[in-house]
PDB file of C-alpha atoms in Angstrom:
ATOM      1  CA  UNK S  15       0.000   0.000   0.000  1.00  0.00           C
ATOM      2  CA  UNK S  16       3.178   2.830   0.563  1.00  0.00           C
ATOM      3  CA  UNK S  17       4.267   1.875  -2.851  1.00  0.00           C
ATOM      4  CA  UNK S  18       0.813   3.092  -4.078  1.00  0.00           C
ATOM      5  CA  UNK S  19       1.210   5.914  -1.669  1.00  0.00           C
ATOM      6  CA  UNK S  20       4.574   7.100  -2.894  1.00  0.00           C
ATOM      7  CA  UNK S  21       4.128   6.539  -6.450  1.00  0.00           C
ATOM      8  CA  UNK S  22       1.174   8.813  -6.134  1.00  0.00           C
ATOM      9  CA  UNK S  23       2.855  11.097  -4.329  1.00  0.00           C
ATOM     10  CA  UNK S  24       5.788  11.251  -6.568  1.00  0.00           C
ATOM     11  CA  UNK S  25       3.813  11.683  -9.639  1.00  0.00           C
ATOM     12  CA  UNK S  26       1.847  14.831  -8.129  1.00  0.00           C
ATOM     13  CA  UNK S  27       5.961  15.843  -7.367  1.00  0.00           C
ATOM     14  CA  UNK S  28       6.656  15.838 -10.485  1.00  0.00           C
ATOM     15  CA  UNK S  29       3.816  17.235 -11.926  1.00  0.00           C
ATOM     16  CA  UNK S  30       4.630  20.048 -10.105  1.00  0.00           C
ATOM     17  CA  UNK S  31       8.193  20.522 -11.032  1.00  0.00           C
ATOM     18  CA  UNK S  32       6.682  20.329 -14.660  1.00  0.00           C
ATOM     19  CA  UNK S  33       4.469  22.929 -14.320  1.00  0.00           C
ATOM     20  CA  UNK S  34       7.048  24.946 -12.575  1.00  0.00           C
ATOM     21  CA  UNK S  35       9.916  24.213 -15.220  1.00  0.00           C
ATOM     22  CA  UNK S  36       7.432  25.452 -17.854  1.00  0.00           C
ATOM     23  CA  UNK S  37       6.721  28.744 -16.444  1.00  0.00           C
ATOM     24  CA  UNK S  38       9.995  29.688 -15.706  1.00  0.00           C
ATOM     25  CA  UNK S  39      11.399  28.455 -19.098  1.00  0.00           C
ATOM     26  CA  UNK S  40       8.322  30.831 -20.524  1.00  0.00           C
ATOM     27  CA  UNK S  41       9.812  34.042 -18.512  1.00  0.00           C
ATOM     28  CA  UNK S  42      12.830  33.928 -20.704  1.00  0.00           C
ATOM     29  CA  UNK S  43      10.223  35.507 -23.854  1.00  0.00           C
ATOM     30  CA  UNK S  44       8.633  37.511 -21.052  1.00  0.00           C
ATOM     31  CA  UNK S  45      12.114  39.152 -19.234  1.00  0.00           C
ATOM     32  CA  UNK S  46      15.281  37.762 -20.433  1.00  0.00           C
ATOM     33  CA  UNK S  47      16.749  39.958 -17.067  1.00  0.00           C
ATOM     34  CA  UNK S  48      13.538  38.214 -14.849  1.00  0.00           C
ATOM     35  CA  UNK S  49      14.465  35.051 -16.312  1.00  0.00           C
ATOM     36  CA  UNK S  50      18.419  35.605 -15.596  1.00  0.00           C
ATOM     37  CA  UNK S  51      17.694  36.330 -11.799  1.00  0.00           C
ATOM     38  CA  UNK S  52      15.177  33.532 -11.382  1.00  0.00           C
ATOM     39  CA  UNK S  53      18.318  31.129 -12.809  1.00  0.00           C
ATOM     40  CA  UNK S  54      20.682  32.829 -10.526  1.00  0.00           C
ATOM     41  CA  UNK S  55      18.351  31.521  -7.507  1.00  0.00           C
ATOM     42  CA  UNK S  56      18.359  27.722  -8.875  1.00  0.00           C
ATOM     43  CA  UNK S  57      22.075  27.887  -8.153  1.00  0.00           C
ATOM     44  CA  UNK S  58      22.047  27.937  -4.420  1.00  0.00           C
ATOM     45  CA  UNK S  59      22.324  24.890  -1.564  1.00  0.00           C
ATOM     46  CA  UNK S  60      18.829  24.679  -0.905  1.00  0.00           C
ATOM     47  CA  UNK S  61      17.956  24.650  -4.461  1.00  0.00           C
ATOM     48  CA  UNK S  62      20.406  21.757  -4.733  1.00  0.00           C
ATOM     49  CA  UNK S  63      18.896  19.689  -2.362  1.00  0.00           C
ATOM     50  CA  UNK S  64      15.503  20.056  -3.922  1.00  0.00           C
ATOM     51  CA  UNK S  65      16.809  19.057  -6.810  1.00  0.00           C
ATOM     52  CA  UNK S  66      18.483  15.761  -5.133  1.00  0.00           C
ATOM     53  CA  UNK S  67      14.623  15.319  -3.855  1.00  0.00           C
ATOM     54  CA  UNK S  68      13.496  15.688  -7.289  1.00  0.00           C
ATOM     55  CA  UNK S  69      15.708  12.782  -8.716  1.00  0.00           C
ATOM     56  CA  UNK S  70      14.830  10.566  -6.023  1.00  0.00           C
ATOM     57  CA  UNK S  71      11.162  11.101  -6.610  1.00  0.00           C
ATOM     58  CA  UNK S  72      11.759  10.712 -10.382  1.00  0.00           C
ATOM     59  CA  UNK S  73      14.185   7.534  -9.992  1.00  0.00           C
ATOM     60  CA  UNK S  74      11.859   5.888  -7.451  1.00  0.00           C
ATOM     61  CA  UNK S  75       8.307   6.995  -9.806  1.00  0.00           C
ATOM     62  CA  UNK S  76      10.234   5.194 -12.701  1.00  0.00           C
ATOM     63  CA  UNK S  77      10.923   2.017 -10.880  1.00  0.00           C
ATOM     64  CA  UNK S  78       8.187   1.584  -9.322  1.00  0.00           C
ATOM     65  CA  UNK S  79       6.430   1.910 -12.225  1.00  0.00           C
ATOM     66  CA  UNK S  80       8.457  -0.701 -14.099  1.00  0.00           C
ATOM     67  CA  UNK S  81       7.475  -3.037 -10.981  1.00  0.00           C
ATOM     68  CA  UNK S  82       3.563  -1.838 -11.739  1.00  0.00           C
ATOM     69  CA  UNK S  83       3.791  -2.671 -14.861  1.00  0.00           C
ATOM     70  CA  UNK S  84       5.499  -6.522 -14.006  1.00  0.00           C
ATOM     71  CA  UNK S  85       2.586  -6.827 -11.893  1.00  0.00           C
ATOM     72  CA  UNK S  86      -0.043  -5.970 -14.434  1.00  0.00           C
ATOM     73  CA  UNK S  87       1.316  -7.912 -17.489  1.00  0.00           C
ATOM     74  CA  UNK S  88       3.625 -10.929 -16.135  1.00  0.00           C
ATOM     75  CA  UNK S  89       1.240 -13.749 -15.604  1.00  0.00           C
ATOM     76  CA  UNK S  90       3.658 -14.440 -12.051  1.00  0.00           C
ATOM     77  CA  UNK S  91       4.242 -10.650 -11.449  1.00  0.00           C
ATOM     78  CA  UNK S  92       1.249 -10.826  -8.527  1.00  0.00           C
ATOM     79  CA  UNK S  93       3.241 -13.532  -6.735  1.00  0.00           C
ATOM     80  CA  UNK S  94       6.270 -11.871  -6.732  1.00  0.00           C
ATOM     81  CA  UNK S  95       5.203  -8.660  -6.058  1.00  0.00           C
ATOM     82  CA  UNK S  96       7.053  -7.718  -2.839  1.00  0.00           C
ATOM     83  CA  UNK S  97      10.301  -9.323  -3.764  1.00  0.00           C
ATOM     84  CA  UNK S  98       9.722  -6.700  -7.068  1.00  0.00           C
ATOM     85  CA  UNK S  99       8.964  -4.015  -4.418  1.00  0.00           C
ATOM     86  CA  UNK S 100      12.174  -4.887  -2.505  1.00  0.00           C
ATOM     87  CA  UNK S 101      14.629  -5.011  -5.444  1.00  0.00           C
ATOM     88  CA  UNK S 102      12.961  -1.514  -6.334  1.00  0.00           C
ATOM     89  CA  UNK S 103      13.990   0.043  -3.225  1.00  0.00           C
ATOM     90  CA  UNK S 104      17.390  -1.330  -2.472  1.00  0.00           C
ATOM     91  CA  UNK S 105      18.472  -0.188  -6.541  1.00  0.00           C
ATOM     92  CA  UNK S 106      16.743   3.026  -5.467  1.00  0.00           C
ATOM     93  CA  UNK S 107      18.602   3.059  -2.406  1.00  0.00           C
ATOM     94  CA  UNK S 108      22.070   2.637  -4.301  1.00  0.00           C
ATOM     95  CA  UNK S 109      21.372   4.801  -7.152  1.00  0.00           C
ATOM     96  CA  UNK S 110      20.578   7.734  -4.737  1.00  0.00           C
ATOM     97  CA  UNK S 111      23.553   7.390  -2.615  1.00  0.00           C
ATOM     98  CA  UNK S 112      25.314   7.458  -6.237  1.00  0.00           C
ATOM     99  CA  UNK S 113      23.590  10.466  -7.231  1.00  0.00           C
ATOM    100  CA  UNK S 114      24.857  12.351  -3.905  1.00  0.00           C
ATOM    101  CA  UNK S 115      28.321  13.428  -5.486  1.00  0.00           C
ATOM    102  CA  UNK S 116      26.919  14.551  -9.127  1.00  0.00           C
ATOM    103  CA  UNK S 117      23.567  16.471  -7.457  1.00  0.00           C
ATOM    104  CA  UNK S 118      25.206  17.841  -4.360  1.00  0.00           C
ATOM    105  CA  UNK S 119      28.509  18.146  -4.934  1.00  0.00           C
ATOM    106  CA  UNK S 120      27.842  22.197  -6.412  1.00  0.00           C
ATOM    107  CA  UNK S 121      26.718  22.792  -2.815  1.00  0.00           C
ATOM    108  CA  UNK S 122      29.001  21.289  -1.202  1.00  0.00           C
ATOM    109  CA  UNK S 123      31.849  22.863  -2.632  1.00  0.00           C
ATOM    110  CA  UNK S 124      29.797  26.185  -2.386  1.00  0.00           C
ATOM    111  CA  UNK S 125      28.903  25.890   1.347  1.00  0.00           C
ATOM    112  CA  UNK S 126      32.406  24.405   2.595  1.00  0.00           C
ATOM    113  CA  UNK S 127      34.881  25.795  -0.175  1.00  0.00           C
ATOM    114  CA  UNK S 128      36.922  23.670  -3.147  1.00  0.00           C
TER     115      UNK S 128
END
C-alpha cells in the first residue's frame, strides 16, 4: 500500500516541477533579465537539495512503475510482487547514494569551499 502511496505522491511531485519548469522556461520571452535572476536563484544549496529530492522522486516513480507494470502484465508478477517491491527500493537506495556526489557536490563545494 506505501508503494501506491509514494508513487502517487511522486507523480503529483513531479507534476509540479513540470508545471514549474514550464513557467519559468516561458519568462525567458517575457524578461530575459527576470528570467536571468530567477536562474541565478536555482544555483544555491537549498535549491540543490531540492533538486536531489526531485531525482529521487523521479528515480523511485520510474521504478516503481516498471514493478507496476510486471505486476499488471507478467502472468507471475502478482506472486512476486514484494520481492519486485524490494529489489525496487534497495536499486533506489544505491542509485541515490550514487547520485549524492553529481547532485550535491555544487553545494558542497559552495557551502564548505573547493
Amino acid at each position: 500500500m506505501w508503494s501506491w502511496v509514494a508513487h502517487r505522491v511522486t507523480g503529483v511531485l513531479i507534476f509540479f516541477f513540470l508545471f514549474v519548469h514550464v513557467l519559468d522556461t516561458a519568462l525567458v520571452r517575457v524578461s530575459p533579465e527576470a528570467y536571468d535572476k530567477v536562474v541565478a536563484t536555482y544555483k544555491t544549496p537549498i535549491v540543490a537539495l531540492l533538486e536531489y529530492g526531485l531525482v529521487a522522486a523521479i528515480l523511485f516513480h520510474a521504478l516503481n512503475g516498471l514493478r507496476v507494470i510486471a505486476v499488471d502484465f507478467w502472468i507471475k508478477g502478482a506472486r512476486y510482487q514484494k520481492q519486485m517491491l524490494w529489489t525496487v527500493v534497495v536499486l533506489w537506495v544505491v542509485l541515490m547514494l550514487g547520485a549524492i556526489y553529481p547532485v550535491l557536490g555544487h553545494a558542497a563545494r559552495e557551502l564548505f569551499g573547493s
